[in-house]
Short mmCIF file of C-alpha atoms in Angstrom, two decimals:
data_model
loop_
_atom_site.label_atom_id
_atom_site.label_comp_id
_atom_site.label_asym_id
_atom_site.label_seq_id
_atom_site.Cartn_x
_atom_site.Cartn_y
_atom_site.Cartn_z
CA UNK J 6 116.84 199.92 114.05
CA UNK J 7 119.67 202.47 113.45
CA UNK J 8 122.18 201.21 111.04
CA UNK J 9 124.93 203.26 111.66
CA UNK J 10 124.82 205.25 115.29
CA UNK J 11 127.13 207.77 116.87
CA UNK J 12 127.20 209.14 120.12
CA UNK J 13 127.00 211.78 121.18
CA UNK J 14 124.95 214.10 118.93
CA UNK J 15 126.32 217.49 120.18
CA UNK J 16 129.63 217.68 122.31
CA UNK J 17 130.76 221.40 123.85
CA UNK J 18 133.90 221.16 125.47
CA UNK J 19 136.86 223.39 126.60
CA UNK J 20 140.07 224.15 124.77
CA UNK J 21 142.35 221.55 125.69
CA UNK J 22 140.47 219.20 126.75
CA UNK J 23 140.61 215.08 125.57
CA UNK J 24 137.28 213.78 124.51
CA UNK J 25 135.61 210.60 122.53
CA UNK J 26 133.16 210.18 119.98
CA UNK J 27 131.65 206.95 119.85
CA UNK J 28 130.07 205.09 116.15
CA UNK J 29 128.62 201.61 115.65
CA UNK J 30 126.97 200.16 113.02
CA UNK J 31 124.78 196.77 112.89
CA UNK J 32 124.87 196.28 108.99
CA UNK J 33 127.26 193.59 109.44
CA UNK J 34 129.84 195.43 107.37
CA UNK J 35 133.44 195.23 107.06
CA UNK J 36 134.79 198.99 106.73
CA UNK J 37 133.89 202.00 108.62
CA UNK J 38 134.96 205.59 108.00
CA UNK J 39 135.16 208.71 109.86
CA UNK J 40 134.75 212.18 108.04
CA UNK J 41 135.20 215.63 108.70
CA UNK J 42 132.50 218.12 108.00
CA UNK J 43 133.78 221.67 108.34
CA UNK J 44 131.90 224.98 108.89
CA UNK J 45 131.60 225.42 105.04
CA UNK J 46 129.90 222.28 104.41
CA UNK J 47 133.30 220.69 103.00
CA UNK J 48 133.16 217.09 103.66
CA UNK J 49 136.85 215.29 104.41
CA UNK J 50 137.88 211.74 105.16
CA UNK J 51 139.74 210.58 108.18
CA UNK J 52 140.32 207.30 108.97
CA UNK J 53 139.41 204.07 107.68
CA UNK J 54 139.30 200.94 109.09
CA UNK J 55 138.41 197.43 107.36
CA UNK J 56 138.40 194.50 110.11
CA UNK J 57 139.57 196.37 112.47
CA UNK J 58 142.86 197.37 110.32
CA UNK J 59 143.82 201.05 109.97
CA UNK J 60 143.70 201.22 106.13
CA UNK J 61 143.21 205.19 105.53
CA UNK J 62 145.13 207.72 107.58
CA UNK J 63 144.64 211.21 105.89
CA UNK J 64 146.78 214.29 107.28
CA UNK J 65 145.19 214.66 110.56
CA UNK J 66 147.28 215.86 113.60
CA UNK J 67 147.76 212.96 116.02
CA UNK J 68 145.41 214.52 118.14
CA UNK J 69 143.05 212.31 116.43
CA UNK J 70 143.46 208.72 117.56
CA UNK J 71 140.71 206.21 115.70
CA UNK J 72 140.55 202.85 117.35
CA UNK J 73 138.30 199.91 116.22
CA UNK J 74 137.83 197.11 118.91
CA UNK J 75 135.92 195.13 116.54
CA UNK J 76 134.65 195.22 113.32
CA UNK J 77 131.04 196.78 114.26
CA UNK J 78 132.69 199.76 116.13
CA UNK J 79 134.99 202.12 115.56
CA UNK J 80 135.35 205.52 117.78
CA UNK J 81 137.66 208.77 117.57
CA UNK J 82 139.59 209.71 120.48
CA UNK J 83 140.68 213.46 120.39
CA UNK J 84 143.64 214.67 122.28
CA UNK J 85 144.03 218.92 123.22
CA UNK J 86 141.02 219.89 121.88
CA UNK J 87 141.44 223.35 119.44
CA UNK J 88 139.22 225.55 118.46
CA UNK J 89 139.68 224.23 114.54
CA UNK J 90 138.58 221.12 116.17
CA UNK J 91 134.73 222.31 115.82
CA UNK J 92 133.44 220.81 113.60
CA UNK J 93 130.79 217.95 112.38
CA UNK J 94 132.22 214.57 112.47
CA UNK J 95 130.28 211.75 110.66
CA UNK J 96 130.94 207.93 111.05
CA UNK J 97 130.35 205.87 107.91
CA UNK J 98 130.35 201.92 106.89
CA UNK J 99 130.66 200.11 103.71
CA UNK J 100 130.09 196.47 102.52
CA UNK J 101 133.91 195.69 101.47
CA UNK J 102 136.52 197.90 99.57
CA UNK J 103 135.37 196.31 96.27
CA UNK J 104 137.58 198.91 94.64
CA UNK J 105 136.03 201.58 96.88
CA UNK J 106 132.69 201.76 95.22
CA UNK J 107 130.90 200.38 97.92
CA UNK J 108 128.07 202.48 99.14
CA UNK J 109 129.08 204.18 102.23
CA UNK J 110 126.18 204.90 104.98
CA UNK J 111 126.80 207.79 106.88
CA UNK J 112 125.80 208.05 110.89
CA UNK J 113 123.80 211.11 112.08
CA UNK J 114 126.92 212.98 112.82
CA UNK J 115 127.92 214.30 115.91
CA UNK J 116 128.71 217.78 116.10
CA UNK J 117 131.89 219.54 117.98
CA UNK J 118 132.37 222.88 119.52
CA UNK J 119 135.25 223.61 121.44
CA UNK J 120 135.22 227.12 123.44
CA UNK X 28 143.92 212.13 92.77
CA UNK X 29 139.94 212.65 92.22
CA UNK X 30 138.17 215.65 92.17
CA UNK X 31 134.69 216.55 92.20
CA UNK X 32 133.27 219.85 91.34
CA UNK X 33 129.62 221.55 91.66
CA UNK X 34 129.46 224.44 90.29
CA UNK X 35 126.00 225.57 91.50
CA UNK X 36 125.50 226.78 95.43
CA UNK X 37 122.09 227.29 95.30
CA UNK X 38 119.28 226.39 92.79
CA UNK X 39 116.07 227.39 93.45
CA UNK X 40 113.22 224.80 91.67
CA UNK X 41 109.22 225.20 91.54
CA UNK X 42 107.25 222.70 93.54
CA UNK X 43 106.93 219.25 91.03
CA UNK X 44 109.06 220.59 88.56
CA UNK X 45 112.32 219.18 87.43
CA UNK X 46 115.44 219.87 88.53
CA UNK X 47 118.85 218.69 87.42
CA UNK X 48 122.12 219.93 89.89
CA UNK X 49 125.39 219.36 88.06
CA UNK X 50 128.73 217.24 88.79
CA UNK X 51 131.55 216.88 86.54
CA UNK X 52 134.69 214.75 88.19
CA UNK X 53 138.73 214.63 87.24
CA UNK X 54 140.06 211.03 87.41
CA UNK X 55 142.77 209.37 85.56
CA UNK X 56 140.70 205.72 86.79
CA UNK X 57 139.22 203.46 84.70
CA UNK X 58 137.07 201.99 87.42
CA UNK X 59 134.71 204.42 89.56
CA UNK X 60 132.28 204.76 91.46
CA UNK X 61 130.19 208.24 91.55
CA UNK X 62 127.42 209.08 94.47
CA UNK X 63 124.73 211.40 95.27
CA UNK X 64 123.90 212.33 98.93
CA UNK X 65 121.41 214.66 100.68
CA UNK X 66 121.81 216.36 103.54
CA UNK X 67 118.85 217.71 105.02
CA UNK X 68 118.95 221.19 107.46
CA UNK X 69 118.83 218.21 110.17
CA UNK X 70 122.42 217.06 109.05
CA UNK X 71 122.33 213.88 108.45
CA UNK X 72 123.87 212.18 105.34
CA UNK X 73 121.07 210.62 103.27
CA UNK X 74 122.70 207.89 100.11
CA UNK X 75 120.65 209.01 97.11
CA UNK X 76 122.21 206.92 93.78
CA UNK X 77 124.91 205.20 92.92
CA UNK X 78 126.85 205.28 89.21
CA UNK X 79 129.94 202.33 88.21
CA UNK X 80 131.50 204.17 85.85
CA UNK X 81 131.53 200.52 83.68
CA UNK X 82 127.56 200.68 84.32
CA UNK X 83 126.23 201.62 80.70
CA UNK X 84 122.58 202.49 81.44
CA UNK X 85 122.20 205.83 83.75
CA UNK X 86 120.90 204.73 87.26
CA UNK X 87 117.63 205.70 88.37
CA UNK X 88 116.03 205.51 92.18
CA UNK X 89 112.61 206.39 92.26
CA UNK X 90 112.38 210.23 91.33
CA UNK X 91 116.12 210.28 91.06
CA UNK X 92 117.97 210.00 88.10
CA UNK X 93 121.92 210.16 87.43
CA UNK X 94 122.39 211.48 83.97
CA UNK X 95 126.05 209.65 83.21
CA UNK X 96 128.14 211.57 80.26
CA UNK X 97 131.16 209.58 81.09
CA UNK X 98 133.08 211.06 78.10
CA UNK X 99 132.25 214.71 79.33
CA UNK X 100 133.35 213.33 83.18
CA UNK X 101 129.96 214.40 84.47
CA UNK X 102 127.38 212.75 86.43
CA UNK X 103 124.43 215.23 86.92
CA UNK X 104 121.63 214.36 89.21
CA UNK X 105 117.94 214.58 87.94
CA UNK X 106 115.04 215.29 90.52
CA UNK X 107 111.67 214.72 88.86
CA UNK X 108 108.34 216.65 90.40
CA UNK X 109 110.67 218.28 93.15
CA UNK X 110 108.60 218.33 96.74
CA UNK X 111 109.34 220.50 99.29
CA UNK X 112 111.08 217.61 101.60
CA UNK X 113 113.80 217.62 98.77
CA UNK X 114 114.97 221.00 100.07
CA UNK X 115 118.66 220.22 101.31
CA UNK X 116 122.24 220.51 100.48
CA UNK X 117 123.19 217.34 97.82
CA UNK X 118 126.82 216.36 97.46
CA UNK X 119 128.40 214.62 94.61
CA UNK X 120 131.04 212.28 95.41
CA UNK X 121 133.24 209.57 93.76
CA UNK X 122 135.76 206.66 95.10
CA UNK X 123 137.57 204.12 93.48
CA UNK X 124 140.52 203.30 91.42
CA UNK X 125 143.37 204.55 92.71
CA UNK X 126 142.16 206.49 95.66
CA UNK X 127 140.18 203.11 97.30
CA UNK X 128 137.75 203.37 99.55
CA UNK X 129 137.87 207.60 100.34
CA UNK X 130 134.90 209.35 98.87
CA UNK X 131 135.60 212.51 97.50
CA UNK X 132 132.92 214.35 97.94
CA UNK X 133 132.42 218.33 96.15
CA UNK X 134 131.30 221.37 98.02
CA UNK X 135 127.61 220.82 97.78
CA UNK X 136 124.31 222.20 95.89
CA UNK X 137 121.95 223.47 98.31
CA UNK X 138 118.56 223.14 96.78
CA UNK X 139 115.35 225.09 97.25
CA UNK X 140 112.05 223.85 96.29
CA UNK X 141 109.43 226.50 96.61
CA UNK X 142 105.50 226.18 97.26
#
């Protein structure tokens, strides 16, 4: 059973174009996370949600629309796709905020290119 | 703010010898948490250790080891008898106090563990 899932794995897509990125995770926890990974390895939060509440909303252009239906999913819309767009982007969940030193599990990443 | 930094991009590390890649962190918290991860050439985010920085003994997980020097703001992670599955890229991280439930992670260590 995968704990924390994304789909999909790889995504090419064309400058300008909208596309989604889809995470769950069956841990039964209450915060999820999504991170950028960049081409030099440089790892970068996003977004965080806790039950479904936006919590964490880091500089990112509003190109980038998270939205959690419920507390198990939480998926990344992206608007006008740019080339700086290519990236890997990696779903996480935690337990609770618990002063943010929750261990956060990390999905299997789904990697970007835009052409 | 937090900040982590790893100042090694590459070690290099005999076949089931030790091997210790260093942290050191930059927060004005009193209440931390600090994180190892690997990340394996298949890219997926593996959760390795976990330090409080309250927690007085140094953690340990199996043939990991977090040596804490919280006065010296480091938090160095031991590998003992290295195997060749432990070649990957490990990032440090911390979240907590004041910056909730973001990890900050540092650029990364990529390890090599030769035959």
């Amino acid at each position: 059973d995968t704990a924390v899932s994304q789909t999909p794995k790889y995504l090419v897509t064309q400058m300008g174009n909208d596309k989604s990125i889809k995470c769950e995770q069956n841990l039964g926890h209450d915060t999820m996370y999504w991170y950028k990974q960049d081409s030099k390895k440089f790892l970068k939060i996003m977004f965080s949600y806790n039950n479904k509440e936006l919590i964490i909303n880091e500089t990112v252009p509003n190109r980038f629309s998270p939205k959690s239906p419920d507390k198990a999913h939480l998926n990344l819309h992206i608007n006008s796709l740019e080339l700086g767009d290519s990236a890997v982007y990696f779903c996480a969940s935690s337990q609770d905020l618990a002063g943010g030193q929750d261990t956060q599990y990390f999905g299997p990443g789904t990697r970007l290119t835009v052409l | 703010a937090q900040k982590i930094t790893q100042t090694q991009p590459g070690m290099f590390v005999q076949e089931k010898e030790a091997v210790t890649l260093d942290c050191t962190y930059d927060t004005s918290d009193q209440s931390y948490g600090l994180f190892w991860y690997k990340q394996p050439s298949s890219g997926e985010m593996i959760f390795l250790i976990y330090q409080g920085s309250y927690d007085e003994q140094n953690a340990t997980e199996g043939r990991y080891s977090l040596n804490f020097q919280k006065a010296r703001k480091s938090a160095n992670l031991v590998i003992s008898a290295s195997q060749l599955g432990d070649s990957a890229m490990y990032f440090c991280a911390t979240g907590g106090g004041t910056s909730g439930s973001r990890l900050t992670f540092g650029e990364g260590t990529q390890l090599t563990v030769n035959p």
